[in-house]
Amino acid sequence: MCGIVGYNGYDQAAPILLDGLEKLEYRGYDSSGLAVRNGKNEIEIVKAKGRLRILSEKTDGGNALAGSCGIGHTRWATHGEPSENNAHPHISDDKNVTGVHNGIIENYQELKEKLLRHNYRFYSDTDTEVAIKLIDYYMKKYSEGPVDSIARAMTRIRGSYALVVMFRDYPDEIFCARKDSPLIIGTKEGETFAASDVPAILKYTRTVYYIGNQQIARLGKGTAEFFDIDREPVEIEPKEVKWDAEAAEKGGFEHFMIKEIHEQPKAVRDTINSIVKGNSIEFGETGISDEIIQGIGRIIIVACGSAYHVGMAAQYVFEDLAKIPVRVELASEFRYRDPLLLKDDLVIVISQSGETADSLAALRLAKEEGIRTLGIINVVGSSIAREAEHVFYTLAGPEIAVATTKAYSAQLAAVYALAIQFAKVRGTIDQQKYEELLAELGTLPGKMEKILEDKERIQWFAAKYSNAKDMFFIGRGIDYAISMEGSLKMKEISYVHSEAYAAGELKHGTISLVENGTLVVGVCTQNRLFEKTRSNMVEVKSRGAYLMGLTSYGNYSIEDTADFTVYIPKTDQHFTTSLAIIPLQLLGYYLSVARGLNVDKPRNLAKSVTVE
Ligand code: G6P
């Protein structure tokens, strides 16, 4: 979950590294560090505990470190507490090898003992220091070069890693290796970049190489060569990144999160337009044919965090429209529970980053069992996108705020499209219904824009309740799925204890937590369930709750019960999540702002969870 940047060129490296790390700070932010090779061919290292800003101050924005080749790291601690000592880069005893790492080395203890027996000494608690010293060990043992030594270390290391390494005796080169952790290489005339994610280098180049699993790269100034673990050269074709560099900037908004909330209509529109052609859906490159759709007996959706909540909403939509049984599972549970998979299952993995370790492991498990897999992914070329049999790309663009908004919305649009097409192909809806649903899908972006126009009301409400301690979100069916995501947004960025409950389940325990002034949000977008949920709202109100109602225009009777009501435009009942989530995202956002918190980088969280 850490962020890595490398630069080899002719400009000053440190400011470029800091700039890249700033774009990657969403991946971890408890400490950071830089290593730059100076004019005397010595590697200088500076590290700092805390936010990147501290490292930047310590190095005068990078100006204090002269040199045009270097590596940087922003850390989310796994092995060893956040401290300057544990911060990367790490260096071998005689300064022969210096490197940064993202991932987890599972057998680091065993490797450390081996190195201790060979007189290596350790100054940190990290698994990274072990990896760096292991490379150094092989280099000396076999008197070989960097690629060979890295390859030898790779055969001994178990776990996941993206490693970017400099060698004292190879002044004009940087070396990289990866297994199961993200790493990309960018090149332009005379300059080469390495990074955990595209936004870090977007400002400099759009030519990107996606280095494969268990591959090694040698980066010169403007050149990149690749090798497999047997040290044989491999060819990787560069790809042109289409993301716009400005998309990774705040563009006048106070935070990335509010900018991304406003980008949701576009994310949904772009995702829909990529597959809806006139009156029909064409999955094109995803390779999902009618024949495949007809052969599917069950869908299993696997994901983490908000992507899991997309799955929760999707299950209602798929089952109702296409009449296919759906299971939704947390990837971290699925991967370890020996799931009973059937040969006509379709496993759908939903992930913004395409790098979430548990989701990737779940995908691999399904593939090992010979089950058809489909990834709904935002980041092109990410691990899940590369490994899934079919890929449906959401077109949300780069998402920087840790708490997802626009990627979540784009994922919802993708699952709606899938459900509609499945329903048509399997004959559970007729042509007229198909066209109606497609037409309604097309209206969602405009309706989302309408909701955003009215954001000040939510801002006012959030400011009024900024001291809330506990919050409950209740709903039934799709409204329960909406509640789960609303509640997650609240706790992620506002640190308010918040829980989502299936409204009918309240009486089995949770209602005992409701006391005078407890804030409860009742989500009532499903006409069929409106009265049921409203009666649950009455129950909590009579126990002192302060009630916010969230429903569609027209359901005005909610005001008899709710103290504060937010209305969303009417839409097909299957699609209400896309609209109802916006006020809840805004509520989380404005509450976080009112409490003076770091909205885009909430404590202890990272955007891309590449460790299990
Ligand atoms: C982290 C992020 C969440 C995200 C989840 C899954 O927890 O903070 O916003 O929903 O990971 O990430 P993925 O990239 O797989 O969608």
mmCIF file with all atom_site columns, N, CA and C in Angstrom, residues 61-116:
data_model
loop_
_atom_site.group_PDB
_atom_site.id
_atom_site.type_symbol
_atom_site.label_atom_id
_atom_site.label_alt_id
_atom_site.label_comp_id
_atom_site.label_asym_id
_atom_site.label_entity_id
_atom_site.label_seq_id
_atom_site.pdbx_PDB_ins_code
_atom_site.Cartn_x
_atom_site.Cartn_y
_atom_site.Cartn_z
_atom_site.occupancy
_atom_site.B_iso_or_equiv
_atom_site.pdbx_formal_charge
_atom_site.auth_seq_id
_atom_site.auth_comp_id
_atom_site.auth_asym_id
_atom_site.auth_atom_id
_atom_site.pdbx_PDB_model_num
ATOM 1   N N  . GLY A 1 61  ? 12.049 21.320  -0.464  1.00 0.00 ? 61  GLY A N  1
ATOM 2   C CA . GLY A 1 61  ? 11.322 20.982  -1.696  1.00 0.00 ? 61  GLY A CA 1
ATOM 3   C C  . GLY A 1 61  ? 12.153 20.112  -2.625  1.00 0.00 ? 61  GLY A C  1
ATOM 4   N N  . GLY A 1 62  ? 13.145 19.446  -2.088  1.00 0.00 ? 62  GLY A N  1
ATOM 5   C CA . GLY A 1 62  ? 14.003 18.572  -2.897  1.00 0.00 ? 62  GLY A CA 1
ATOM 6   C C  . GLY A 1 62  ? 15.289 19.261  -3.315  1.00 0.00 ? 62  GLY A C  1
ATOM 7   N N  . ASN A 1 63  ? 15.339 20.598  -3.162  1.00 0.00 ? 63  ASN A N  1
ATOM 8   C CA . ASN A 1 63  ? 16.521 21.342  -3.655  1.00 0.00 ? 63  ASN A CA 1
ATOM 9   C C  . ASN A 1 63  ? 17.799 21.009  -2.890  1.00 0.00 ? 63  ASN A C  1
ATOM 10  N N  . ALA A 1 64  ? 17.624 20.506  -1.659  1.00 0.00 ? 64  ALA A N  1
ATOM 11  C CA . ALA A 1 64  ? 18.811 20.201  -0.857  1.00 0.00 ? 64  ALA A CA 1
ATOM 12  C C  . ALA A 1 64  ? 19.525 18.929  -1.319  1.00 0.00 ? 64  ALA A C  1
ATOM 13  N N  . LEU A 1 65  ? 18.862 18.178  -2.205  1.00 0.00 ? 65  LEU A N  1
ATOM 14  C CA . LEU A 1 65  ? 19.471 16.933  -2.678  1.00 0.00 ? 65  LEU A CA 1
ATOM 15  C C  . LEU A 1 65  ? 19.794 17.076  -4.164  1.00 0.00 ? 65  LEU A C  1
ATOM 16  N N  . ALA A 1 66  ? 21.067 17.235  -4.491  1.00 0.00 ? 66  ALA A N  1
ATOM 17  C CA . ALA A 1 66  ? 21.435 17.413  -5.901  1.00 0.00 ? 66  ALA A CA 1
ATOM 18  C C  . ALA A 1 66  ? 21.682 16.058  -6.550  1.00 0.00 ? 66  ALA A C  1
ATOM 19  N N  . GLY A 1 67  ? 21.249 15.915  -7.800  1.00 0.00 ? 67  GLY A N  1
ATOM 20  C CA . GLY A 1 67  ? 21.494 14.662  -8.522  1.00 0.00 ? 67  GLY A CA 1
ATOM 21  C C  . GLY A 1 67  ? 20.307 14.341  -9.418  1.00 0.00 ? 67  GLY A C  1
ATOM 22  N N  . SER A 1 68  ? 20.595 13.615  -10.492 1.00 0.00 ? 68  SER A N  1
ATOM 23  C CA . SER A 1 68  ? 19.540 13.411  -11.490 1.00 0.00 ? 68  SER A CA 1
ATOM 24  C C  . SER A 1 68  ? 19.087 11.951  -11.580 1.00 0.00 ? 68  SER A C  1
ATOM 25  N N  . CYS A 1 69  ? 19.374 11.190  -10.535 1.00 0.00 ? 69  CYS A N  1
ATOM 26  C CA . CYS A 1 69  ? 18.921 9.796   -10.512 1.00 0.00 ? 69  CYS A CA 1
ATOM 27  C C  . CYS A 1 69  ? 18.545 9.475   -9.063  1.00 0.00 ? 69  CYS A C  1
ATOM 28  N N  . GLY A 1 70  ? 17.310 9.018   -8.856  1.00 0.00 ? 70  GLY A N  1
ATOM 29  C CA . GLY A 1 70  ? 16.926 8.758   -7.467  1.00 0.00 ? 70  GLY A CA 1
ATOM 30  C C  . GLY A 1 70  ? 15.628 7.984   -7.341  1.00 0.00 ? 70  GLY A C  1
ATOM 31  N N  . ILE A 1 71  ? 15.339 7.628   -6.090  1.00 0.00 ? 71  ILE A N  1
ATOM 32  C CA . ILE A 1 71  ? 14.116 6.872   -5.791  1.00 0.00 ? 71  ILE A CA 1
ATOM 33  C C  . ILE A 1 71  ? 13.442 7.468   -4.564  1.00 0.00 ? 71  ILE A C  1
ATOM 34  N N  . GLY A 1 72  ? 12.127 7.293   -4.466  1.00 0.00 ? 72  GLY A N  1
ATOM 35  C CA . GLY A 1 72  ? 11.385 7.840   -3.325  1.00 0.00 ? 72  GLY A CA 1
ATOM 36  C C  . GLY A 1 72  ? 10.277 6.901   -2.908  1.00 0.00 ? 72  GLY A C  1
ATOM 37  N N  . HIS A 1 73  ? 9.761  7.143   -1.709  1.00 0.00 ? 73  HIS A N  1
ATOM 38  C CA . HIS A 1 73  ? 8.799  6.198   -1.135  1.00 0.00 ? 73  HIS A CA 1
ATOM 39  C C  . HIS A 1 73  ? 7.899  6.919   -0.148  1.00 0.00 ? 73  HIS A C  1
ATOM 40  N N  . THR A 1 74  ? 6.621  6.605   -0.181  1.00 0.00 ? 74  THR A N  1
ATOM 41  C CA . THR A 1 74  ? 5.719  7.049   0.884   1.00 0.00 ? 74  THR A CA 1
ATOM 42  C C  . THR A 1 74  ? 5.126  5.788   1.482   1.00 0.00 ? 74  THR A C  1
ATOM 43  N N  . ARG A 1 75  ? 5.106  5.699   2.820   1.00 0.00 ? 75  ARG A N  1
ATOM 44  C CA . ARG A 1 75  ? 4.908  4.407   3.460   1.00 0.00 ? 75  ARG A CA 1
ATOM 45  C C  . ARG A 1 75  ? 3.584  4.291   4.203   1.00 0.00 ? 75  ARG A C  1
ATOM 46  N N  . TRP A 1 76  ? 3.033  3.102   4.158   1.00 0.00 ? 76  TRP A N  1
ATOM 47  C CA . TRP A 1 76  ? 1.914  2.711   5.019   1.00 0.00 ? 76  TRP A CA 1
ATOM 48  C C  . TRP A 1 76  ? 2.434  1.477   5.747   1.00 0.00 ? 76  TRP A C  1
ATOM 49  N N  . ALA A 1 77  ? 2.740  1.648   7.031   1.00 0.00 ? 77  ALA A N  1
ATOM 50  C CA . ALA A 1 77  ? 3.517  0.638   7.758   1.00 0.00 ? 77  ALA A CA 1
ATOM 51  C C  . ALA A 1 77  ? 2.855  -0.731  7.797   1.00 0.00 ? 77  ALA A C  1
ATOM 52  N N  . THR A 1 78  ? 3.628  -1.771  7.496   1.00 0.00 ? 78  THR A N  1
ATOM 53  C CA . THR A 1 78  ? 3.176  -3.143  7.739   1.00 0.00 ? 78  THR A CA 1
ATOM 54  C C  . THR A 1 78  ? 4.136  -3.795  8.739   1.00 0.00 ? 78  THR A C  1
ATOM 55  N N  . HIS A 1 79  ? 5.427  -3.826  8.413   1.00 0.00 ? 79  HIS A N  1
ATOM 56  C CA . HIS A 1 79  ? 6.397  -4.417  9.336   1.00 0.00 ? 79  HIS A CA 1
ATOM 57  C C  . HIS A 1 79  ? 7.163  -3.298  10.029  1.00 0.00 ? 79  HIS A C  1
ATOM 58  N N  . GLY A 1 80  ? 6.906  -3.138  11.324  1.00 0.00 ? 80  GLY A N  1
ATOM 59  C CA . GLY A 1 80  ? 7.604  -2.091  12.059  1.00 0.00 ? 80  GLY A CA 1
ATOM 60  C C  . GLY A 1 80  ? 6.794  -0.821  12.086  1.00 0.00 ? 80  GLY A C  1
ATOM 61  N N  . GLU A 1 81  ? 6.817  -0.141  13.245  1.00 0.00 ? 81  GLU A N  1
ATOM 62  C CA . GLU A 1 81  ? 6.006  1.073   13.427  1.00 0.00 ? 81  GLU A CA 1
ATOM 63  C C  . GLU A 1 81  ? 6.435  2.169   12.450  1.00 0.00 ? 81  GLU A C  1
ATOM 64  N N  . PRO A 1 82  ? 5.566  3.166   12.251  1.00 0.00 ? 82  PRO A N  1
ATOM 65  C CA . PRO A 1 82  ? 5.972  4.298   11.422  1.00 0.00 ? 82  PRO A CA 1
ATOM 66  C C  . PRO A 1 82  ? 7.073  5.079   12.145  1.00 0.00 ? 82  PRO A C  1
ATOM 67  N N  . SER A 1 83  ? 8.246  5.135   11.604  1.00 0.00 ? 83  SER A N  1
ATOM 68  C CA . SER A 1 83  ? 9.355  5.883   12.220  1.00 0.00 ? 83  SER A CA 1
ATOM 69  C C  . SER A 1 83  ? 10.360 6.198   11.125  1.00 0.00 ? 83  SER A C  1
ATOM 70  N N  . GLU A 1 84  ? 11.276 7.107   11.433  1.00 0.00 ? 84  GLU A N  1
ATOM 71  C CA . GLU A 1 84  ? 12.276 7.470   10.437  1.00 0.00 ? 84  GLU A CA 1
ATOM 72  C C  . GLU A 1 84  ? 13.162 6.256   10.105  1.00 0.00 ? 84  GLU A C  1
ATOM 73  N N  . ASN A 1 85  ? 13.427 5.487   11.157  1.00 0.00 ? 85  ASN A N  1
ATOM 74  C CA . ASN A 1 85  ? 14.282 4.325   10.986  1.00 0.00 ? 85  ASN A CA 1
ATOM 75  C C  . ASN A 1 85  ? 13.666 3.277   10.054  1.00 0.00 ? 85  ASN A C  1
ATOM 76  N N  . ASN A 1 86  ? 12.373 3.107   10.176  1.00 0.00 ? 86  ASN A N  1
ATOM 77  C CA . ASN A 1 86  ? 11.698 2.098   9.345   1.00 0.00 ? 86  ASN A CA 1
ATOM 78  C C  . ASN A 1 86  ? 11.299 2.644   7.974   1.00 0.00 ? 86  ASN A C  1
ATOM 79  N N  . ALA A 1 87  ? 11.358 3.971   7.832   1.00 0.00 ? 87  ALA A N  1
ATOM 80  C CA . ALA A 1 87  ? 10.972 4.559   6.540   1.00 0.00 ? 87  ALA A CA 1
ATOM 81  C C  . ALA A 1 87  ? 11.952 4.104   5.458   1.00 0.00 ? 87  ALA A C  1
ATOM 82  N N  . HIS A 1 88  ? 11.475 4.044   4.226   1.00 0.00 ? 88  HIS A N  1
ATOM 83  C CA . HIS A 1 88  ? 12.349 3.692   3.096   1.00 0.00 ? 88  HIS A CA 1
ATOM 84  C C  . HIS A 1 88  ? 12.963 4.988   2.567   1.00 0.00 ? 88  HIS A C  1
ATOM 85  N N  . PRO A 1 89  ? 13.982 4.967   1.758   1.00 0.00 ? 89  PRO A N  1
ATOM 86  C CA . PRO A 1 89  ? 14.723 3.826   1.225   1.00 0.00 ? 89  PRO A CA 1
ATOM 87  C C  . PRO A 1 89  ? 15.555 3.130   2.314   1.00 0.00 ? 89  PRO A C  1
ATOM 88  N N  . HIS A 1 90  ? 15.829 1.841   2.037   1.00 0.00 ? 90  HIS A N  1
ATOM 89  C CA . HIS A 1 90  ? 16.724 1.073   2.897   1.00 0.00 ? 90  HIS A CA 1
ATOM 90  C C  . HIS A 1 90  ? 18.011 0.774   2.128   1.00 0.00 ? 90  HIS A C  1
ATOM 91  N N  . ILE A 1 91  ? 19.058 0.547   2.909   1.00 0.00 ? 91  ILE A N  1
ATOM 92  C CA . ILE A 1 91  ? 20.379 0.450   2.271   1.00 0.00 ? 91  ILE A CA 1
ATOM 93  C C  . ILE A 1 91  ? 21.167 -0.714  2.873   1.00 0.00 ? 91  ILE A C  1
ATOM 94  N N  . SER A 1 92  ? 22.005 -1.336  2.058   1.00 0.00 ? 92  SER A N  1
ATOM 95  C CA . SER A 1 92  ? 22.793 -2.481  2.559   1.00 0.00 ? 92  SER A CA 1
ATOM 96  C C  . SER A 1 92  ? 23.973 -1.966  3.395   1.00 0.00 ? 92  SER A C  1
ATOM 97  N N  . ASP A 1 93  ? 24.580 -2.856  4.171   1.00 0.00 ? 93  ASP A N  1
ATOM 98  C CA . ASP A 1 93  ? 25.576 -2.446  5.170   1.00 0.00 ? 93  ASP A CA 1
ATOM 99  C C  . ASP A 1 93  ? 26.705 -1.591  4.593   1.00 0.00 ? 93  ASP A C  1
ATOM 100 N N  . ASP A 1 94  ? 27.186 -1.950  3.413   1.00 0.00 ? 94  ASP A N  1
ATOM 101 C CA . ASP A 1 94  ? 28.305 -1.176  2.855   1.00 0.00 ? 94  ASP A CA 1
ATOM 102 C C  . ASP A 1 94  ? 27.835 -0.209  1.763   1.00 0.00 ? 94  ASP A C  1
ATOM 103 N N  . LYS A 1 95  ? 26.535 0.081   1.779   1.00 0.00 ? 95  LYS A N  1
ATOM 104 C CA . LYS A 1 95  ? 25.929 1.058   0.848   1.00 0.00 ? 95  LYS A CA 1
ATOM 105 C C  . LYS A 1 95  ? 25.981 0.615   -0.618  1.00 0.00 ? 95  LYS A C  1
ATOM 106 N N  . ASN A 1 96  ? 26.095 -0.667  -0.826  1.00 0.00 ? 96  ASN A N  1
ATOM 107 C CA . ASN A 1 96  ? 26.158 -1.187  -2.191  1.00 0.00 ? 96  ASN A CA 1
ATOM 108 C C  . ASN A 1 96  ? 24.784 -1.133  -2.866  1.00 0.00 ? 96  ASN A C  1
ATOM 109 N N  . VAL A 1 97  ? 23.724 -1.448  -2.117  1.00 0.00 ? 97  VAL A N  1
ATOM 110 C CA . VAL A 1 97  ? 22.366 -1.503  -2.683  1.00 0.00 ? 97  VAL A CA 1
ATOM 111 C C  . VAL A 1 97  ? 21.433 -0.610  -1.861  1.00 0.00 ? 97  VAL A C  1
ATOM 112 N N  . THR A 1 98  ? 20.641 0.195   -2.558  1.00 0.00 ? 98  THR A N  1
ATOM 113 C CA . THR A 1 98  ? 19.654 1.057   -1.892  1.00 0.00 ? 98  THR A CA 1
ATOM 114 C C  . THR A 1 98  ? 18.315 0.817   -2.574  1.00 0.00 ? 98  THR A C  1
ATOM 115 N N  . GLY A 1 99  ? 17.238 0.668   -1.811  1.00 0.00 ? 99  GLY A N  1
ATOM 116 C CA . GLY A 1 99  ? 15.968 0.388   -2.488  1.00 0.00 ? 99  GLY A CA 1
ATOM 117 C C  . GLY A 1 99  ? 14.728 0.770   -1.706  1.00 0.00 ? 99  GLY A C  1
ATOM 118 N N  . VAL A 1 100 ? 13.624 0.810   -2.439  1.00 0.00 ? 100 VAL A N  1
ATOM 119 C CA . VAL A 1 100 ? 12.302 1.032   -1.845  1.00 0.00 ? 100 VAL A CA 1
ATOM 120 C C  . VAL A 1 100 ? 11.420 -0.143  -2.261  1.00 0.00 ? 100 VAL A C  1
ATOM 121 N N  . HIS A 1 101 ? 10.379 -0.374  -1.463  1.00 0.00 ? 101 HIS A N  1
ATOM 122 C CA . HIS A 1 101 ? 9.574  -1.587  -1.664  1.00 0.00 ? 101 HIS A CA 1
ATOM 123 C C  . HIS A 1 101 ? 8.125  -1.322  -1.291  1.00 0.00 ? 101 HIS A C  1
ATOM 124 N N  . ASN A 1 102 ? 7.250  -1.945  -2.047  1.00 0.00 ? 102 ASN A N  1
ATOM 125 C CA . ASN A 1 102 ? 5.824  -1.959  -1.698  1.00 0.00 ? 102 ASN A CA 1
ATOM 126 C C  . ASN A 1 102 ? 5.404  -3.414  -1.715  1.00 0.00 ? 102 ASN A C  1
ATOM 127 N N  . GLY A 1 103 ? 4.724  -3.856  -0.654  1.00 0.00 ? 103 GLY A N  1
ATOM 128 C CA . GLY A 1 103 ? 4.275  -5.248  -0.603  1.00 0.00 ? 103 GLY A CA 1
ATOM 129 C C  . GLY A 1 103 ? 4.644  -5.867  0.735   1.00 0.00 ? 103 GLY A C  1
ATOM 130 N N  . ILE A 1 104 ? 4.554  -7.174  0.795   1.00 0.00 ? 104 ILE A N  1
ATOM 131 C CA . ILE A 1 104 ? 4.892  -7.870  2.043   1.00 0.00 ? 104 ILE A CA 1
ATOM 132 C C  . ILE A 1 104 ? 5.746  -9.086  1.712   1.00 0.00 ? 104 ILE A C  1
ATOM 133 N N  . ILE A 1 105 ? 6.883  -9.189  2.381   1.00 0.00 ? 105 ILE A N  1
ATOM 134 C CA . ILE A 1 105 ? 7.736  -10.366 2.177   1.00 0.00 ? 105 ILE A CA 1
ATOM 135 C C  . ILE A 1 105 ? 7.428  -11.342 3.307   1.00 0.00 ? 105 ILE A C  1
ATOM 136 N N  . GLU A 1 106 ? 6.753  -12.416 2.930   1.00 0.00 ? 106 GLU A N  1
ATOM 137 C CA . GLU A 1 106 ? 6.200  -13.303 3.957   1.00 0.00 ? 106 GLU A CA 1
ATOM 138 C C  . GLU A 1 106 ? 7.289  -14.069 4.704   1.00 0.00 ? 106 GLU A C  1
ATOM 139 N N  . ASN A 1 107 ? 8.348  -14.467 4.022   1.00 0.00 ? 107 ASN A N  1
ATOM 140 C CA . ASN A 1 107 ? 9.393  -15.260 4.681   1.00 0.00 ? 107 ASN A CA 1
ATOM 141 C C  . ASN A 1 107 ? 10.578 -14.402 5.109   1.00 0.00 ? 107 ASN A C  1
ATOM 142 N N  . TYR A 1 108 ? 10.297 -13.133 5.466   1.00 0.00 ? 108 TYR A N  1
ATOM 143 C CA . TYR A 1 108 ? 11.412 -12.228 5.759   1.00 0.00 ? 108 TYR A CA 1
ATOM 144 C C  . TYR A 1 108 ? 12.194 -12.666 6.990   1.00 0.00 ? 108 TYR A C  1
ATOM 145 N N  . GLN A 1 109 ? 11.512 -13.312 7.939   1.00 0.00 ? 109 GLN A N  1
ATOM 146 C CA . GLN A 1 109 ? 12.174 -13.742 9.165   1.00 0.00 ? 109 GLN A CA 1
ATOM 147 C C  . GLN A 1 109 ? 13.249 -14.794 8.845   1.00 0.00 ? 109 GLN A C  1
ATOM 148 N N  . GLU A 1 110 ? 12.831 -15.750 8.039   1.00 0.00 ? 110 GLU A N  1
ATOM 149 C CA . GLU A 1 110 ? 13.749 -16.830 7.637   1.00 0.00 ? 110 GLU A CA 1
ATOM 150 C C  . GLU A 1 110 ? 14.947 -16.259 6.841   1.00 0.00 ? 110 GLU A C  1
ATOM 151 N N  . LEU A 1 111 ? 14.647 -15.312 5.953   1.00 0.00 ? 111 LEU A N  1
ATOM 152 C CA . LEU A 1 111 ? 15.726 -14.704 5.151   1.00 0.00 ? 111 LEU A CA 1
ATOM 153 C C  . LEU A 1 111 ? 16.652 -13.869 6.031   1.00 0.00 ? 111 LEU A C  1
ATOM 154 N N  . LYS A 1 112 ? 16.040 -13.219 7.018   1.00 0.00 ? 112 LYS A N  1
ATOM 155 C CA . LYS A 1 112 ? 16.838 -12.380 7.921   1.00 0.00 ? 112 LYS A CA 1
ATOM 156 C C  . LYS A 1 112 ? 17.826 -13.252 8.698   1.00 0.00 ? 112 LYS A C  1
ATOM 157 N N  . GLU A 1 113 ? 17.335 -14.390 9.180   1.00 0.00 ? 113 GLU A N  1
ATOM 158 C CA . GLU A 1 113 ? 18.214 -15.291 9.934   1.00 0.00 ? 113 GLU A CA 1
ATOM 159 C C  . GLU A 1 113 ? 19.382 -15.767 9.071   1.00 0.00 ? 113 GLU A C  1
ATOM 160 N N  . LYS A 1 114 ? 19.060 -16.078 7.831   1.00 0.00 ? 114 LYS A N  1
ATOM 161 C CA . LYS A 1 114 ? 20.113 -16.503 6.891   1.00 0.00 ? 114 LYS A CA 1
ATOM 162 C C  . LYS A 1 114 ? 21.167 -15.390 6.751   1.00 0.00 ? 114 LYS A C  1
ATOM 163 N N  . LEU A 1 115 ? 20.693 -14.162 6.573   1.00 0.00 ? 115 LEU A N  1
ATOM 164 C CA . LEU A 1 115 ? 21.629 -13.046 6.386   1.00 0.00 ? 115 LEU A CA 1
ATOM 165 C C  . LEU A 1 115 ? 22.417 -12.764 7.668   1.00 0.00 ? 115 LEU A C  1
ATOM 166 N N  . LEU A 1 116 ? 21.758 -12.929 8.806   1.00 0.00 ? 116 LEU A N  1
ATOM 167 C CA . LEU A 1 116 ? 22.465 -12.717 10.083  1.00 0.00 ? 116 LEU A CA 1
ATOM 168 C C  . LEU A 1 116 ? 23.620 -13.707 10.202  1.00 0.00 ? 116 LEU A C  1
#
